[in-house]
Amino acid sequence: MGVAVSDDEAGRDAGTSGAPRYSRRLSDKILIAFHHACDQADFEVAEQLLQILELMLTRRPLSADNNRRRSMESLVAAHERLWHLRHPLNKLE
């Protein structure tokens, strides 16, 4: 007989202490939700998710500078994606 796994449990890995450990950072999940909102053309939600992500990345430094740089680059790319979605280029014919 199989064991049912909830959505919350599916996103966790077992740590060495036996306690569950989430496999993705919260900031990564927010960025994924941002891209999902963009895919659904829900730009208001996408903008609010970016504001939350920016708050998270600017209020406290991450442990490694390399992670911080990559996170900031992802934030900038997300802002650029939202801007381009809101301001599509007019094609000249």
mmCIF file with all atom_site columns, C-alpha atoms in Angstrom:
data_model
loop_
_atom_site.group_PDB
_atom_site.id
_atom_site.type_symbol
_atom_site.label_atom_id
_atom_site.label_alt_id
_atom_site.label_comp_id
_atom_site.label_asym_id
_atom_site.label_entity_id
_atom_site.label_seq_id
_atom_site.pdbx_PDB_ins_code
_atom_site.Cartn_x
_atom_site.Cartn_y
_atom_site.Cartn_z
_atom_site.occupancy
_atom_site.B_iso_or_equiv
_atom_site.pdbx_formal_charge
_atom_site.auth_seq_id
_atom_site.auth_comp_id
_atom_site.auth_asym_id
_atom_site.auth_atom_id
_atom_site.pdbx_PDB_model_num
ATOM 1  C CA . MET A 1 1  ? 0.000  0.000  0.000   1.00 0.00 ? 1  MET A CA 1
ATOM 2  C CA . GLY A 1 2  ? 1.433  3.423  -1.004  1.00 0.00 ? 2  GLY A CA 1
ATOM 3  C CA . VAL A 1 3  ? 1.819  6.389  1.291   1.00 0.00 ? 3  VAL A CA 1
ATOM 4  C CA . ALA A 1 4  ? 0.203  9.677  0.241   1.00 0.00 ? 4  ALA A CA 1
ATOM 5  C CA . VAL A 1 5  ? 2.549  12.638 0.177   1.00 0.00 ? 5  VAL A CA 1
ATOM 6  C CA . SER A 1 6  ? 1.193  16.175 0.583   1.00 0.00 ? 6  SER A CA 1
ATOM 7  C CA . ASP A 1 7  ? 2.377  19.062 -1.583  1.00 0.00 ? 7  ASP A CA 1
ATOM 8  C CA . ASP A 1 8  ? 4.301  20.481 1.392   1.00 0.00 ? 8  ASP A CA 1
ATOM 9  C CA . GLU A 1 9  ? 6.113  17.211 2.008   1.00 0.00 ? 9  GLU A CA 1
ATOM 10 C CA . ALA A 1 10 ? 6.985  16.810 -1.680  1.00 0.00 ? 10 ALA A CA 1
ATOM 11 C CA . GLY A 1 11 ? 9.098  19.991 -1.527  1.00 0.00 ? 11 GLY A CA 1
ATOM 12 C CA . ARG A 1 12 ? 11.190 18.839 1.438   1.00 0.00 ? 12 ARG A CA 1
ATOM 13 C CA . ASP A 1 13 ? 14.246 16.630 1.795   1.00 0.00 ? 13 ASP A CA 1
ATOM 14 C CA . ALA A 1 14 ? 15.097 14.735 4.961   1.00 0.00 ? 14 ALA A CA 1
ATOM 15 C CA . GLY A 1 15 ? 18.012 16.357 6.777   1.00 0.00 ? 15 GLY A CA 1
ATOM 16 C CA . THR A 1 16 ? 20.661 14.538 8.807   1.00 0.00 ? 16 THR A CA 1
ATOM 17 C CA . SER A 1 17 ? 18.702 15.102 12.020  1.00 0.00 ? 17 SER A CA 1
ATOM 18 C CA . GLY A 1 18 ? 15.588 13.516 10.536  1.00 0.00 ? 18 GLY A CA 1
ATOM 19 C CA . ALA A 1 19 ? 13.795 16.873 10.486  1.00 0.00 ? 19 ALA A CA 1
ATOM 20 C CA . PRO A 1 20 ? 12.462 17.917 7.068   1.00 0.00 ? 20 PRO A CA 1
ATOM 21 C CA . ARG A 1 21 ? 14.498 20.502 5.160   1.00 0.00 ? 21 ARG A CA 1
ATOM 22 C CA . TYR A 1 22 ? 13.100 22.484 2.261   1.00 0.00 ? 22 TYR A CA 1
ATOM 23 C CA . SER A 1 23 ? 15.046 21.927 -0.951  1.00 0.00 ? 23 SER A CA 1
ATOM 24 C CA . ARG A 1 24 ? 14.572 25.450 -2.359  1.00 0.00 ? 24 ARG A CA 1
ATOM 25 C CA . ARG A 1 25 ? 15.062 28.836 -0.790  1.00 0.00 ? 25 ARG A CA 1
ATOM 26 C CA . LEU A 1 26 ? 11.930 30.914 -0.223  1.00 0.00 ? 26 LEU A CA 1
ATOM 27 C CA . SER A 1 27 ? 13.350 33.563 -2.572  1.00 0.00 ? 27 SER A CA 1
ATOM 28 C CA . ASP A 1 28 ? 13.599 30.940 -5.334  1.00 0.00 ? 28 ASP A CA 1
ATOM 29 C CA . LYS A 1 29 ? 9.970  29.945 -4.811  1.00 0.00 ? 29 LYS A CA 1
ATOM 30 C CA . ILE A 1 30 ? 8.876  33.596 -4.975  1.00 0.00 ? 30 ILE A CA 1
ATOM 31 C CA . LEU A 1 31 ? 10.810 34.031 -8.226  1.00 0.00 ? 31 LEU A CA 1
ATOM 32 C CA . ILE A 1 32 ? 9.084  30.943 -9.654  1.00 0.00 ? 32 ILE A CA 1
ATOM 33 C CA . ALA A 1 33 ? 5.709  32.362 -8.589  1.00 0.00 ? 33 ALA A CA 1
ATOM 34 C CA . PHE A 1 34 ? 6.661  35.669 -10.275 1.00 0.00 ? 34 PHE A CA 1
ATOM 35 C CA . HIS A 1 35 ? 7.356  33.904 -13.579 1.00 0.00 ? 35 HIS A CA 1
ATOM 36 C CA . HIS A 1 36 ? 4.103  31.969 -13.242 1.00 0.00 ? 36 HIS A CA 1
ATOM 37 C CA . ALA A 1 37 ? 2.196  35.242 -12.713 1.00 0.00 ? 37 ALA A CA 1
ATOM 38 C CA . CYS A 1 38 ? 3.903  36.691 -15.815 1.00 0.00 ? 38 CYS A CA 1
ATOM 39 C CA . ASP A 1 39 ? 2.938  33.593 -17.818 1.00 0.00 ? 39 ASP A CA 1
ATOM 40 C CA . GLN A 1 40 ? -0.665 34.144 -16.685 1.00 0.00 ? 40 GLN A CA 1
ATOM 41 C CA . ALA A 1 41 ? -0.427 37.878 -17.606 1.00 0.00 ? 41 ALA A CA 1
ATOM 42 C CA . ASP A 1 42 ? -1.195 38.827 -13.993 1.00 0.00 ? 42 ASP A CA 1
ATOM 43 C CA . PHE A 1 43 ? 1.213  41.754 -13.904 1.00 0.00 ? 43 PHE A CA 1
ATOM 44 C CA . GLU A 1 44 ? -0.120 43.258 -10.675 1.00 0.00 ? 44 GLU A CA 1
ATOM 45 C CA . VAL A 1 45 ? 0.639  40.061 -8.743  1.00 0.00 ? 45 VAL A CA 1
ATOM 46 C CA . ALA A 1 46 ? 3.999  39.747 -10.526 1.00 0.00 ? 46 ALA A CA 1
ATOM 47 C CA . GLU A 1 47 ? 4.933  43.271 -9.430  1.00 0.00 ? 47 GLU A CA 1
ATOM 48 C CA . GLN A 1 48 ? 3.962  42.583 -5.817  1.00 0.00 ? 48 GLN A CA 1
ATOM 49 C CA . LEU A 1 49 ? 6.011  39.375 -5.807  1.00 0.00 ? 49 LEU A CA 1
ATOM 50 C CA . LEU A 1 50 ? 9.005  41.351 -7.106  1.00 0.00 ? 50 LEU A CA 1
ATOM 51 C CA . GLN A 1 51 ? 8.583  43.872 -4.299  1.00 0.00 ? 51 GLN A CA 1
ATOM 52 C CA . ILE A 1 52 ? 8.619  41.044 -1.745  1.00 0.00 ? 52 ILE A CA 1
ATOM 53 C CA . LEU A 1 53 ? 11.659 39.466 -3.374  1.00 0.00 ? 53 LEU A CA 1
ATOM 54 C CA . GLU A 1 54 ? 13.479 42.803 -3.394  1.00 0.00 ? 54 GLU A CA 1
ATOM 55 C CA . LEU A 1 55 ? 12.678 43.296 0.296   1.00 0.00 ? 55 LEU A CA 1
ATOM 56 C CA . MET A 1 56 ? 14.093 39.868 1.096   1.00 0.00 ? 56 MET A CA 1
ATOM 57 C CA . LEU A 1 57 ? 17.290 40.419 -0.879  1.00 0.00 ? 57 LEU A CA 1
ATOM 58 C CA . THR A 1 58 ? 18.035 43.915 0.431   1.00 0.00 ? 58 THR A CA 1
ATOM 59 C CA . ARG A 1 59 ? 17.183 43.580 4.126   1.00 0.00 ? 59 ARG A CA 1
ATOM 60 C CA . ARG A 1 60 ? 19.902 41.078 5.014   1.00 0.00 ? 60 ARG A CA 1
ATOM 61 C CA . PRO A 1 61 ? 23.033 39.917 3.235   1.00 0.00 ? 61 PRO A CA 1
ATOM 62 C CA . LEU A 1 62 ? 23.184 36.306 2.120   1.00 0.00 ? 62 LEU A CA 1
ATOM 63 C CA . SER A 1 63 ? 25.914 34.066 3.466   1.00 0.00 ? 63 SER A CA 1
ATOM 64 C CA . ALA A 1 64 ? 28.009 33.997 0.291   1.00 0.00 ? 64 ALA A CA 1
ATOM 65 C CA . ASP A 1 65 ? 28.691 36.978 -1.980  1.00 0.00 ? 65 ASP A CA 1
ATOM 66 C CA . ASN A 1 66 ? 28.354 34.729 -5.041  1.00 0.00 ? 66 ASN A CA 1
ATOM 67 C CA . ASN A 1 67 ? 24.782 33.776 -4.035  1.00 0.00 ? 67 ASN A CA 1
ATOM 68 C CA . ARG A 1 68 ? 23.905 37.429 -3.418  1.00 0.00 ? 68 ARG A CA 1
ATOM 69 C CA . ARG A 1 69 ? 25.229 38.463 -6.827  1.00 0.00 ? 69 ARG A CA 1
ATOM 70 C CA . ARG A 1 70 ? 23.252 35.729 -8.581  1.00 0.00 ? 70 ARG A CA 1
ATOM 71 C CA . SER A 1 71 ? 20.114 36.588 -6.620  1.00 0.00 ? 71 SER A CA 1
ATOM 72 C CA . MET A 1 72 ? 20.443 40.270 -7.513  1.00 0.00 ? 72 MET A CA 1
ATOM 73 C CA . GLU A 1 73 ? 21.012 39.388 -11.181 1.00 0.00 ? 73 GLU A CA 1
ATOM 74 C CA . SER A 1 74 ? 17.836 37.287 -11.112 1.00 0.00 ? 74 SER A CA 1
ATOM 75 C CA . LEU A 1 75 ? 15.941 40.188 -9.542  1.00 0.00 ? 75 LEU A CA 1
ATOM 76 C CA . VAL A 1 76 ? 17.132 42.594 -12.250 1.00 0.00 ? 76 VAL A CA 1
ATOM 77 C CA . ALA A 1 77 ? 16.223 40.094 -14.981 1.00 0.00 ? 77 ALA A CA 1
ATOM 78 C CA . ALA A 1 78 ? 12.760 39.698 -13.456 1.00 0.00 ? 78 ALA A CA 1
ATOM 79 C CA . HIS A 1 79 ? 12.242 43.475 -13.411 1.00 0.00 ? 79 HIS A CA 1
ATOM 80 C CA . GLU A 1 80 ? 13.318 43.586 -17.067 1.00 0.00 ? 80 GLU A CA 1
ATOM 81 C CA . ARG A 1 81 ? 10.898 40.790 -18.010 1.00 0.00 ? 81 ARG A CA 1
ATOM 82 C CA . LEU A 1 82 ? 7.984  42.568 -16.337 1.00 0.00 ? 82 LEU A CA 1
ATOM 83 C CA . TRP A 1 83 ? 8.897  45.872 -18.007 1.00 0.00 ? 83 TRP A CA 1
ATOM 84 C CA . HIS A 1 84 ? 9.053  44.220 -21.448 1.00 0.00 ? 84 HIS A CA 1
ATOM 85 C CA . LEU A 1 85 ? 5.716  42.475 -20.879 1.00 0.00 ? 85 LEU A CA 1
ATOM 86 C CA . ARG A 1 86 ? 4.105  45.783 -19.910 1.00 0.00 ? 86 ARG A CA 1
ATOM 87 C CA . HIS A 1 87 ? 5.775  47.714 -22.762 1.00 0.00 ? 87 HIS A CA 1
ATOM 88 C CA . PRO A 1 88 ? 5.727  45.472 -25.835 1.00 0.00 ? 88 PRO A CA 1
ATOM 89 C CA . LEU A 1 89 ? 7.565  46.792 -28.869 1.00 0.00 ? 89 LEU A CA 1
ATOM 90 C CA . ASN A 1 90 ? 5.392  48.132 -31.644 1.00 0.00 ? 90 ASN A CA 1
ATOM 91 C CA . LYS A 1 91 ? 6.345  46.309 -34.795 1.00 0.00 ? 91 LYS A CA 1
ATOM 92 C CA . LEU A 1 92 ? 6.937  48.538 -37.790 1.00 0.00 ? 92 LEU A CA 1
ATOM 93 C CA . GLU A 1 93 ? 5.452  47.251 -41.001 1.00 0.00 ? 93 GLU A CA 1
#
